[in-house]
Amino acid sequence: MLGSRSIFQNHKLSALDTPNRDFSIKEWLPLKELAADKNILFGASARYNQVISDEQFAALFAQECSLLVPEWELKWSAGDHQLRPSPNEFDFSAADAMLNFAQTHNLLFRGHALIWHESLPRWFQQVVNHQNAANVMKHHIETVVGHYKGRMHSWDVVNEAIEYDPLASQRADGLRRTPWFEFLGPDYIDLAFRIAAKADPDALLVYNDFGIDYNTAMDKAKRRAILGLLKRLKAKGTPIHALGIQAHLRGDSLDFDPKSLRQFLKEVAALDLKILITEMDVNDSKLPADIQRRDRIVAGVYEDYLSVVLDEPAVIAVITWGLSDRYTYLSKFFPRSDHQPVRPLPLDTNLQPKLAWNALARAFQQTHKR
Ligand code: XIL
């Protein structure tokens, strides 16, 4: 049994890894410049302390990125930050400081996420109900979007409204039964977009989700459910402008199928929607310990995925979820069983470019200008 498993593992690894794959690049320029040369935005998420207190990281961030999205500070409640300390309070201090950092370094600023079923403050469950949910949503979106009116590139208005596994859903539309759904019904999504559009007519309004990247039954069902949602929203005139594809990729997947992913992107674009890659990283927790091999496989995933995605002219931005392995949420959420540090992002913990950086650079250099 063990023998066959290790044979499978070896077979799988040789399918994932091309030892002499070329990741050379024509010209070493910051990723934001290589992307901008094709009218694509490159950016990343970061946390308050990373851009305010880690000067070395902040400098690299400003050098490589043209857009900043707070990982925590514009969620209702995340990590050590409470945007919503109580039903009647908003604490914009951290997000304001990050906006100031962005403006100082000429970075665009994007908001994540106005309506989600996660990162809700403790008081939410005690306070929000069928009667007041619409007013709570309206108060939150009007106040937060209004506070940053005219200064945001885009907002993730609704995040992850489709079931993790739509095949397991009792609903044909695959909608998650989130608190917002339970209190307001399926139209909570349309309502959120309409309130946001009124609060800031200039911001790009995005529906953001994950799990559409591979040719698995689950991802194909998720693609169908997201397309169905987008079609329904467009048909009712919802002011939605783009789909955000999180692109939390797996270094160990053998299910990547360029053709079906490309078709999905085409169908989204045909709805007159832009597409943003909003949270890209490559989970290497199931890859071998050997760093050279791991980095090569991760870089191959970045380049293979982006070569497909950037072929779609509607794709206007590539945003990674973190910029350096020094700060990645995967360390906590998907640690390696060998306890080795994970290596999912373009820069290593010492802020040095990895092959993943080359892969992004190559993808930007090889794609067409928008
Ligand atoms: C994650 C953060 O990175 C973590 O620090 C936090 O504990 C949980 O949320 N999809 C999303 C992001 O839309 O908001 C999530 O970010 C990662 C998955």
CSV table of C-alpha atoms and ligand atoms in Angstrom, one decimal:
chain,number,residue,atom,x,y,z
A,1,MET,CA,0.0,0.0,0.0
A,2,LEU,CA,2.7,2.4,1.1
A,3,GLY,CA,4.6,1.6,-2.1
A,4,SER,CA,1.7,2.4,-4.4
A,5,ARG,CA,1.1,5.7,-2.5
A,6,SER,CA,4.7,6.8,-2.9
A,7,ILE,CA,4.6,5.8,-6.5
A,8,PHE,CA,1.5,7.9,-6.9
A,9,GLN,CA,3.1,10.8,-5.1
A,10,ASN,CA,6.2,10.5,-7.3
A,11,HIS,CA,4.0,10.3,-10.4
A,12,LYS,CA,2.0,13.3,-9.2
A,13,LEU,CA,5.1,15.4,-8.5
A,14,SER,CA,6.6,14.7,-11.9
A,15,ALA,CA,3.2,15.9,-13.4
A,16,LEU,CA,3.4,19.1,-11.3
A,17,ASP,CA,7.1,19.9,-11.6
A,18,THR,CA,9.2,20.7,-14.7
A,19,PRO,CA,12.8,20.8,-13.4
A,20,ASN,CA,14.3,22.8,-16.3
A,21,ARG,CA,11.3,25.1,-16.8
A,22,ASP,CA,12.5,28.6,-17.9
A,23,PHE,CA,11.4,31.5,-15.6
A,24,SER,CA,13.8,34.0,-17.0
A,25,ILE,CA,12.5,37.5,-17.7
A,26,LYS,CA,13.4,40.1,-20.3
A,27,GLU,CA,13.6,43.1,-18.1
A,28,TRP,CA,13.7,43.6,-14.3
A,29,LEU,CA,11.1,46.2,-13.5
A,30,PRO,CA,8.7,46.5,-10.5
A,31,LEU,CA,5.6,44.3,-11.0
A,32,LYS,CA,3.3,47.4,-11.0
A,33,GLU,CA,5.3,48.8,-14.0
A,34,LEU,CA,5.3,45.5,-16.0
A,35,ALA,CA,1.5,45.3,-15.4
A,36,ALA,CA,0.8,49.0,-16.1
A,37,ASP,CA,2.6,48.6,-19.4
A,38,LYS,CA,-0.4,46.4,-20.4
A,39,ASN,CA,-2.9,48.7,-18.6
A,40,ILE,CA,-3.3,46.1,-15.9
A,41,LEU,CA,-3.3,46.9,-12.2
A,42,PHE,CA,-1.0,44.9,-9.9
A,43,GLY,CA,-1.5,45.1,-6.2
A,44,ALA,CA,-1.7,43.2,-2.9
A,45,SER,CA,-3.5,43.1,0.4
A,46,ALA,CA,-1.7,44.1,3.6
A,47,ARG,CA,-2.5,44.8,7.3
A,48,TYR,CA,-2.2,48.1,9.1
A,49,ASN,CA,0.9,47.1,11.1
A,50,GLN,CA,2.6,45.8,8.0
A,51,VAL,CA,2.5,49.1,6.1
A,52,ILE,CA,2.6,51.4,9.1
A,53,SER,CA,5.3,49.7,11.3
A,54,ASP,CA,7.4,47.5,9.0
A,55,GLU,CA,9.3,50.1,7.1
A,56,GLN,CA,11.3,47.6,5.0
A,57,PHE,CA,8.0,45.9,3.9
A,58,ALA,CA,6.2,49.1,3.3
A,59,ALA,CA,9.0,50.3,1.0
A,60,LEU,CA,8.8,47.1,-1.0
A,61,PHE,CA,5.0,47.3,-1.1
A,62,ALA,CA,5.2,50.8,-2.6
A,63,GLN,CA,7.9,49.7,-5.0
A,64,GLU,CA,6.0,46.7,-6.4
A,65,CYS,CA,2.3,47.6,-6.1
A,66,SER,CA,-0.1,50.1,-7.6
A,67,LEU,CA,-3.0,49.2,-5.3
A,68,LEU,CA,-3.5,48.4,-1.7
A,69,VAL,CA,-6.5,46.5,-0.2
A,70,PRO,CA,-6.7,46.2,3.6
A,71,GLU,CA,-6.7,42.5,4.6
A,72,TRP,CA,-8.6,43.3,7.9
A,73,GLU,CA,-9.3,47.0,8.4
A,74,LEU,CA,-12.5,47.4,6.2
A,75,LYS,CA,-14.1,44.2,7.4
A,76,TRP,CA,-16.7,44.7,10.2
A,77,SER,CA,-14.3,43.0,12.6
A,78,ALA,CA,-11.1,41.1,11.8
A,79,GLY,CA,-7.9,40.2,13.7
A,80,ASP,CA,-7.0,43.0,16.1
A,81,HIS,CA,-9.2,45.6,14.4
A,82,GLN,CA,-12.9,46.5,14.9
A,83,LEU,CA,-14.3,48.7,12.2
A,84,ARG,CA,-17.6,48.2,14.0
A,85,PRO,CA,-17.0,48.2,17.8
A,86,SER,CA,-20.8,48.5,18.4
A,87,PRO,CA,-24.1,48.9,16.5
A,88,ASN,CA,-23.7,52.7,16.6
A,89,GLU,CA,-19.9,53.0,16.2
A,90,PHE,CA,-17.4,53.1,13.3
A,91,ASP,CA,-13.6,53.1,13.9
A,92,PHE,CA,-12.0,54.3,10.7
A,93,SER,CA,-8.6,55.0,12.3
A,94,ALA,CA,-6.7,52.0,10.9
A,95,ALA,CA,-8.2,52.1,7.4
A,96,ASP,CA,-7.7,55.9,7.3
A,97,ALA,CA,-4.0,55.4,8.1
A,98,MET,CA,-3.8,52.8,5.3
A,99,LEU,CA,-5.5,55.2,2.9
A,100,ASN,CA,-3.0,57.9,3.9
A,101,PHE,CA,-0.2,55.4,3.2
A,102,ALA,CA,-1.7,54.6,-0.2
A,103,GLN,CA,-2.2,58.2,-1.1
A,104,THR,CA,1.4,59.1,0.0
A,105,HIS,CA,2.7,56.4,-2.3
A,106,ASN,CA,0.3,57.0,-5.2
A,107,LEU,CA,-1.4,53.7,-4.7
A,108,LEU,CA,-5.0,53.0,-5.5
A,109,PHE,CA,-7.2,51.8,-2.6
A,110,ARG,CA,-9.8,49.1,-2.7
A,111,GLY,CA,-12.3,48.1,0.0
A,112,HIS,CA,-12.9,44.5,1.2
A,113,ALA,CA,-15.7,43.6,2.2
A,114,LEU,CA,-18.9,45.4,2.8
A,115,ILE,CA,-21.3,42.4,3.1
A,116,TRP,CA,-20.0,39.0,4.1
A,117,HIS,CA,-21.1,36.2,6.5
A,118,GLU,CA,-17.6,36.1,8.1
A,119,SER,CA,-15.7,38.7,10.2
A,120,LEU,CA,-18.9,39.9,11.8
A,121,PRO,CA,-18.6,41.5,15.3
A,122,ARG,CA,-19.8,39.6,18.3
A,123,TRP,CA,-22.8,42.1,18.8
A,124,PHE,CA,-24.1,41.2,15.3
A,125,GLN,CA,-25.8,38.0,16.4
A,126,GLN,CA,-27.5,39.6,19.4
A,127,VAL,CA,-28.6,42.8,17.6
A,128,VAL,CA,-29.5,42.0,14.0
A,129,ASN,CA,-32.8,40.4,13.1
A,130,HIS,CA,-35.4,40.2,10.3
A,131,GLN,CA,-36.9,43.6,11.2
A,132,ASN,CA,-33.7,45.7,11.3
A,133,ALA,CA,-31.4,43.8,8.9
A,134,ALA,CA,-32.1,46.1,6.0
A,135,ASN,CA,-31.5,49.2,8.1
A,136,VAL,CA,-28.3,47.7,9.6
A,137,MET,CA,-27.0,47.0,6.0
A,138,LYS,CA,-28.0,50.4,4.8
A,139,HIS,CA,-26.4,52.2,7.8
A,140,HIS,CA,-23.1,50.2,7.4
A,141,ILE,CA,-22.7,50.6,3.6
A,142,GLU,CA,-23.8,54.3,3.5
A,143,THR,CA,-21.5,55.2,6.4
A,144,VAL,CA,-18.4,53.2,5.3
A,145,VAL,CA,-18.7,53.9,1.5
A,146,GLY,CA,-19.7,57.5,2.2
A,147,HIS,CA,-16.6,57.9,4.4
A,148,TYR,CA,-14.3,57.0,1.5
A,149,LYS,CA,-16.5,58.4,-1.3
A,150,GLY,CA,-14.4,59.4,-4.4
A,151,ARG,CA,-11.2,57.8,-3.0
A,152,MET,CA,-11.8,54.1,-3.7
A,153,HIS,CA,-10.8,52.2,-6.8
A,154,SER,CA,-13.3,49.4,-6.0
A,155,TRP,CA,-15.4,47.7,-3.3
A,156,ASP,CA,-16.1,44.1,-2.7
A,157,VAL,CA,-19.8,44.8,-2.1
A,158,VAL,CA,-20.7,41.2,-1.4
A,159,ASN,CA,-18.2,38.4,-0.7
A,160,GLU,CA,-18.7,34.6,-1.0
A,161,ALA,CA,-22.6,34.5,-1.4
A,162,ILE,CA,-22.4,31.1,-3.1
A,163,GLU,CA,-22.1,27.9,-1.1
A,164,TYR,CA,-18.7,26.4,-0.7
A,165,ASP,CA,-20.0,23.3,-2.5
A,166,PRO,CA,-23.1,24.2,-4.5
A,167,LEU,CA,-23.6,20.5,-5.3
A,168,ALA,CA,-24.4,20.1,-1.6
A,169,SER,CA,-26.8,23.0,-1.5
A,170,GLN,CA,-30.5,22.6,-1.0
A,171,ARG,CA,-31.0,25.6,-3.3
A,172,ALA,CA,-30.9,25.5,-7.1
A,173,ASP,CA,-29.2,28.9,-7.1
A,174,GLY,CA,-26.5,27.7,-4.7
A,175,LEU,CA,-26.8,30.7,-2.5
A,176,ARG,CA,-25.4,30.4,1.0
A,177,ARG,CA,-27.9,30.7,3.8
A,178,THR,CA,-26.0,33.5,5.4
A,179,PRO,CA,-27.5,35.7,8.1
A,180,TRP,CA,-28.1,38.3,5.4
A,181,PHE,CA,-29.9,35.7,3.3
A,182,GLU,CA,-32.0,34.5,6.2
A,183,PHE,CA,-33.0,38.0,7.2
A,184,LEU,CA,-33.5,39.6,3.8
A,185,GLY,CA,-33.9,36.8,1.2
A,186,PRO,CA,-31.9,36.4,-2.0
A,187,ASP,CA,-32.4,40.1,-2.9
A,188,TYR,CA,-30.0,41.2,-0.2
A,189,ILE,CA,-27.3,41.1,-2.8
A,190,ASP,CA,-29.1,43.5,-5.2
A,191,LEU,CA,-29.9,45.7,-2.2
A,192,ALA,CA,-26.3,45.9,-1.1
A,193,PHE,CA,-25.1,46.9,-4.6
A,194,ARG,CA,-27.8,49.6,-4.9
A,195,ILE,CA,-27.0,51.2,-1.6
A,196,ALA,CA,-23.2,51.1,-2.4
A,197,ALA,CA,-23.8,52.7,-5.9
A,198,LYS,CA,-25.8,55.5,-4.4
A,199,ALA,CA,-23.1,56.1,-1.7
A,200,ASP,CA,-20.3,56.3,-4.2
A,201,PRO,CA,-21.2,56.4,-7.9
A,202,ASP,CA,-17.5,56.4,-8.9
A,203,ALA,CA,-16.4,53.2,-7.2
A,204,LEU,CA,-16.2,50.0,-9.2
A,205,LEU,CA,-18.6,47.6,-7.5
A,206,VAL,CA,-17.5,44.0,-7.3
A,207,TYR,CA,-19.0,40.6,-6.5
A,208,ASN,CA,-16.2,38.6,-5.0
A,209,ASP,CA,-15.9,34.8,-4.6
A,210,PHE,CA,-13.6,31.8,-4.7
A,211,GLY,CA,-13.5,28.2,-5.9
A,212,ILE,CA,-13.9,28.5,-9.6
A,213,ASP,CA,-10.3,27.7,-10.7
A,214,TYR,CA,-10.2,24.0,-11.4
A,215,ASN,CA,-12.1,21.5,-13.6
A,216,THR,CA,-13.5,19.7,-10.6
A,217,ALA,CA,-17.2,18.9,-10.2
A,218,MET,CA,-17.4,21.4,-7.3
A,219,ASP,CA,-15.6,24.2,-9.1
A,220,LYS,CA,-17.7,23.7,-12.2
A,221,ALA,CA,-20.9,23.8,-10.1
A,222,LYS,CA,-19.6,27.0,-8.5
A,223,ARG,CA,-18.9,28.6,-11.9
A,224,ARG,CA,-22.4,27.8,-12.9
A,225,ALA,CA,-23.9,29.2,-9.7
A,226,ILE,CA,-21.8,32.4,-10.0
A,227,LEU,CA,-22.7,32.9,-13.6
A,228,GLY,CA,-26.4,32.4,-12.8
A,229,LEU,CA,-26.1,35.0,-10.0
A,230,LEU,CA,-24.4,37.5,-12.3
A,231,LYS,CA,-27.0,37.0,-15.0
A,232,ARG,CA,-29.9,37.5,-12.6
A,233,LEU,CA,-28.3,40.6,-11.2
A,234,LYS,CA,-27.6,42.1,-14.6
A,235,ALA,CA,-31.1,41.2,-15.7
A,236,LYS,CA,-32.6,43.2,-12.8
A,237,GLY,CA,-30.3,46.2,-13.5
A,238,THR,CA,-28.2,45.8,-10.4
A,239,PRO,CA,-25.3,48.3,-10.4
A,240,ILE,CA,-22.6,45.6,-10.5
A,241,HIS,CA,-19.5,46.3,-12.5
A,242,ALA,CA,-17.1,43.4,-12.0
A,243,LEU,CA,-16.6,39.8,-10.7
A,244,GLY,CA,-13.7,39.4,-8.2
A,245,ILE,CA,-12.1,36.0,-8.5
A,246,GLN,CA,-10.1,35.3,-5.4
A,247,ALA,CA,-7.8,32.7,-7.0
A,248,HIS,CA,-6.6,31.0,-3.8
A,249,LEU,CA,-4.8,28.3,-5.9
A,250,ARG,CA,-3.3,25.0,-4.9
A,251,GLY,CA,0.2,24.0,-5.8
A,252,ASP,CA,-0.7,20.3,-5.7
A,253,SER,CA,-3.7,20.3,-8.0
A,254,LEU,CA,-3.8,18.2,-11.2
A,255,ASP,CA,-7.2,19.6,-12.1
A,256,PHE,CA,-6.2,22.9,-13.8
A,257,ASP,CA,-7.9,23.0,-17.2
A,258,PRO,CA,-7.1,26.2,-19.2
A,259,LYS,CA,-9.9,25.7,-21.8
A,260,SER,CA,-12.8,25.5,-19.3
A,261,LEU,CA,-11.4,28.4,-17.2
A,262,ARG,CA,-11.0,30.5,-20.3
A,263,GLN,CA,-14.6,29.7,-21.3
A,264,PHE,CA,-15.9,30.8,-17.9
A,265,LEU,CA,-14.0,34.1,-18.1
A,266,LYS,CA,-15.5,34.7,-21.6
A,267,GLU,CA,-19.0,34.1,-20.3
A,268,VAL,CA,-18.5,36.5,-17.4
A,269,ALA,CA,-17.0,39.2,-19.8
A,270,ALA,CA,-20.0,38.6,-22.1
A,271,LEU,CA,-22.2,40.0,-19.3
A,272,ASP,CA,-20.4,43.3,-19.8
A,273,LEU,CA,-18.5,42.8,-16.5
A,274,LYS,CA,-14.9,43.5,-15.7
A,275,ILE,CA,-12.9,40.8,-13.9
A,276,LEU,CA,-10.4,41.3,-11.1
A,277,ILE,CA,-8.1,38.6,-9.7
A,278,THR,CA,-8.5,39.7,-6.0
A,279,GLU,CA,-6.7,37.4,-3.6
A,280,MET,CA,-4.2,35.4,-5.5
A,281,ASP,CA,-1.8,33.0,-3.7
A,282,VAL,CA,-0.6,29.4,-4.3
A,283,ASN,CA,-0.9,27.1,-1.3
A,284,ASP,CA,2.2,24.9,-1.1
A,285,SER,CA,1.3,23.1,2.0
A,286,LYS,CA,1.0,19.7,0.2
A,287,LEU,CA,4.2,20.1,-1.8
A,288,PRO,CA,7.6,18.5,-0.9
A,289,ALA,CA,9.8,20.3,1.6
A,290,ASP,CA,12.5,20.9,-0.9
A,291,ILE,CA,12.4,24.7,-1.4
A,292,GLN,CA,13.8,24.8,-4.9
A,293,ARG,CA,11.2,22.3,-6.1
A,294,ARG,CA,8.4,23.9,-4.2
A,295,ASP,CA,9.2,27.4,-5.5
A,296,ARG,CA,9.3,26.0,-9.1
A,297,ILE,CA,5.9,24.3,-8.8
A,298,VAL,CA,4.4,27.4,-7.2
A,299,ALA,CA,5.8,29.7,-9.9
A,300,GLY,CA,4.5,27.3,-12.6
A,301,VAL,CA,1.0,27.6,-11.1
A,302,TYR,CA,1.2,31.4,-11.1
A,303,GLU,CA,2.3,31.6,-14.7
A,304,ASP,CA,0.0,28.9,-16.1
A,305,TYR,CA,-3.1,30.4,-14.4
A,306,LEU,CA,-2.2,34.0,-15.3
A,307,SER,CA,-1.4,33.1,-18.9
A,308,VAL,CA,-5.0,31.9,-19.2
A,309,VAL,CA,-6.6,34.7,-17.2
A,310,LEU,CA,-4.8,37.6,-18.7
A,311,ASP,CA,-5.8,36.4,-22.2
A,312,GLU,CA,-9.3,37.7,-21.3
A,313,PRO,CA,-9.3,41.5,-22.0
A,314,ALA,CA,-11.9,42.0,-19.3
A,315,VAL,CA,-9.3,41.2,-16.6
A,316,ILE,CA,-8.1,44.5,-15.4
A,317,ALA,CA,-6.3,43.7,-12.1
A,318,VAL,CA,-4.2,41.1,-10.4
A,319,ILE,CA,-4.0,41.4,-6.7
A,320,THR,CA,-2.2,38.9,-4.4
A,321,TRP,CA,-3.3,38.1,-0.9
A,322,GLY,CA,-0.2,39.4,0.7
A,323,LEU,CA,3.0,40.3,-1.1
A,324,SER,CA,5.6,38.4,0.9
A,325,ASP,CA,5.8,35.0,2.7
A,326,ARG,CA,6.7,37.2,5.8
A,327,TYR,CA,3.0,37.9,6.0
A,328,THR,CA,0.6,35.3,4.6
A,329,TYR,CA,-2.7,34.1,6.1
A,330,LEU,CA,-1.8,30.6,4.8
A,331,SER,CA,0.7,30.2,7.6
A,332,LYS,CA,-2.1,30.0,10.1
A,333,PHE,CA,-4.9,28.6,7.9
A,334,PHE,CA,-2.9,26.0,5.9
A,335,PRO,CA,0.3,25.2,7.8
A,336,ARG,CA,2.6,22.5,6.5
A,337,SER,CA,2.6,19.2,8.3
A,338,ASP,CA,6.4,19.3,8.4
A,339,HIS,CA,6.2,22.7,10.1
A,340,GLN,CA,8.3,24.3,7.4
A,341,PRO,CA,7.3,27.9,6.6
A,342,VAL,CA,4.9,28.2,3.7
A,343,ARG,CA,6.1,29.9,0.5
A,344,PRO,CA,2.9,31.0,-1.4
A,345,LEU,CA,3.7,34.6,-2.5
A,346,PRO,CA,6.0,36.6,-4.9
A,347,LEU,CA,8.5,37.7,-2.3
A,348,ASP,CA,10.2,35.5,0.4
A,349,THR,CA,10.3,36.4,4.1
A,350,ASN,CA,13.4,38.5,3.5
A,351,LEU,CA,11.4,40.4,0.8
A,352,GLN,CA,13.6,38.9,-2.0
A,353,PRO,CA,11.8,38.0,-5.3
A,354,LYS,CA,11.2,34.3,-5.8
A,355,LEU,CA,10.4,32.4,-9.0
A,356,ALA,CA,6.8,33.3,-8.3
A,357,TRP,CA,7.8,36.9,-8.8
A,358,ASN,CA,9.3,35.9,-12.1
A,359,ALA,CA,6.1,34.1,-13.0
A,360,LEU,CA,4.0,37.2,-12.4
A,361,ALA,CA,6.6,39.3,-14.4
A,362,ARG,CA,6.5,36.9,-17.3
A,363,ALA,CA,2.7,36.8,-17.4
A,364,PHE,CA,2.5,40.6,-17.5
A,365,GLN,CA,5.3,40.8,-20.2
A,366,GLN,CA,3.7,38.0,-22.3
A,367,THR,CA,0.1,39.3,-22.3
A,368,HIS,CA,-1.5,41.8,-24.6
A,369,LYS,CA,-2.1,45.5,-23.8
A,370,ARG,CA,-5.7,46.4,-22.7
B,1,XIL,C1,-8.8,36.1,5.6
B,1,XIL,C2,-7.7,36.9,6.3
B,1,XIL,O1,-6.5,36.8,5.5
B,1,XIL,C3,-7.4,36.3,7.7
B,1,XIL,O2,-6.4,37.0,8.4
B,1,XIL,C4,-8.7,36.3,8.5
B,1,XIL,O3,-8.4,35.7,9.7
B,1,XIL,C5,-9.8,35.6,7.7
B,1,XIL,O4,-10.0,36.2,6.4
B,1,XIL,N1,-11.4,35.0,1.4
B,1,XIL,C6,-11.5,36.3,1.7
B,1,XIL,C7,-10.6,37.0,2.7
B,1,XIL,O5,-12.4,37.0,1.1
B,1,XIL,O6,-11.3,38.1,3.4
B,1,XIL,C8,-10.1,36.0,3.7
B,1,XIL,O7,-9.1,36.7,4.4
B,1,XIL,C9,-9.4,34.9,2.9
B,1,XIL,C10,-10.5,34.1,2.1
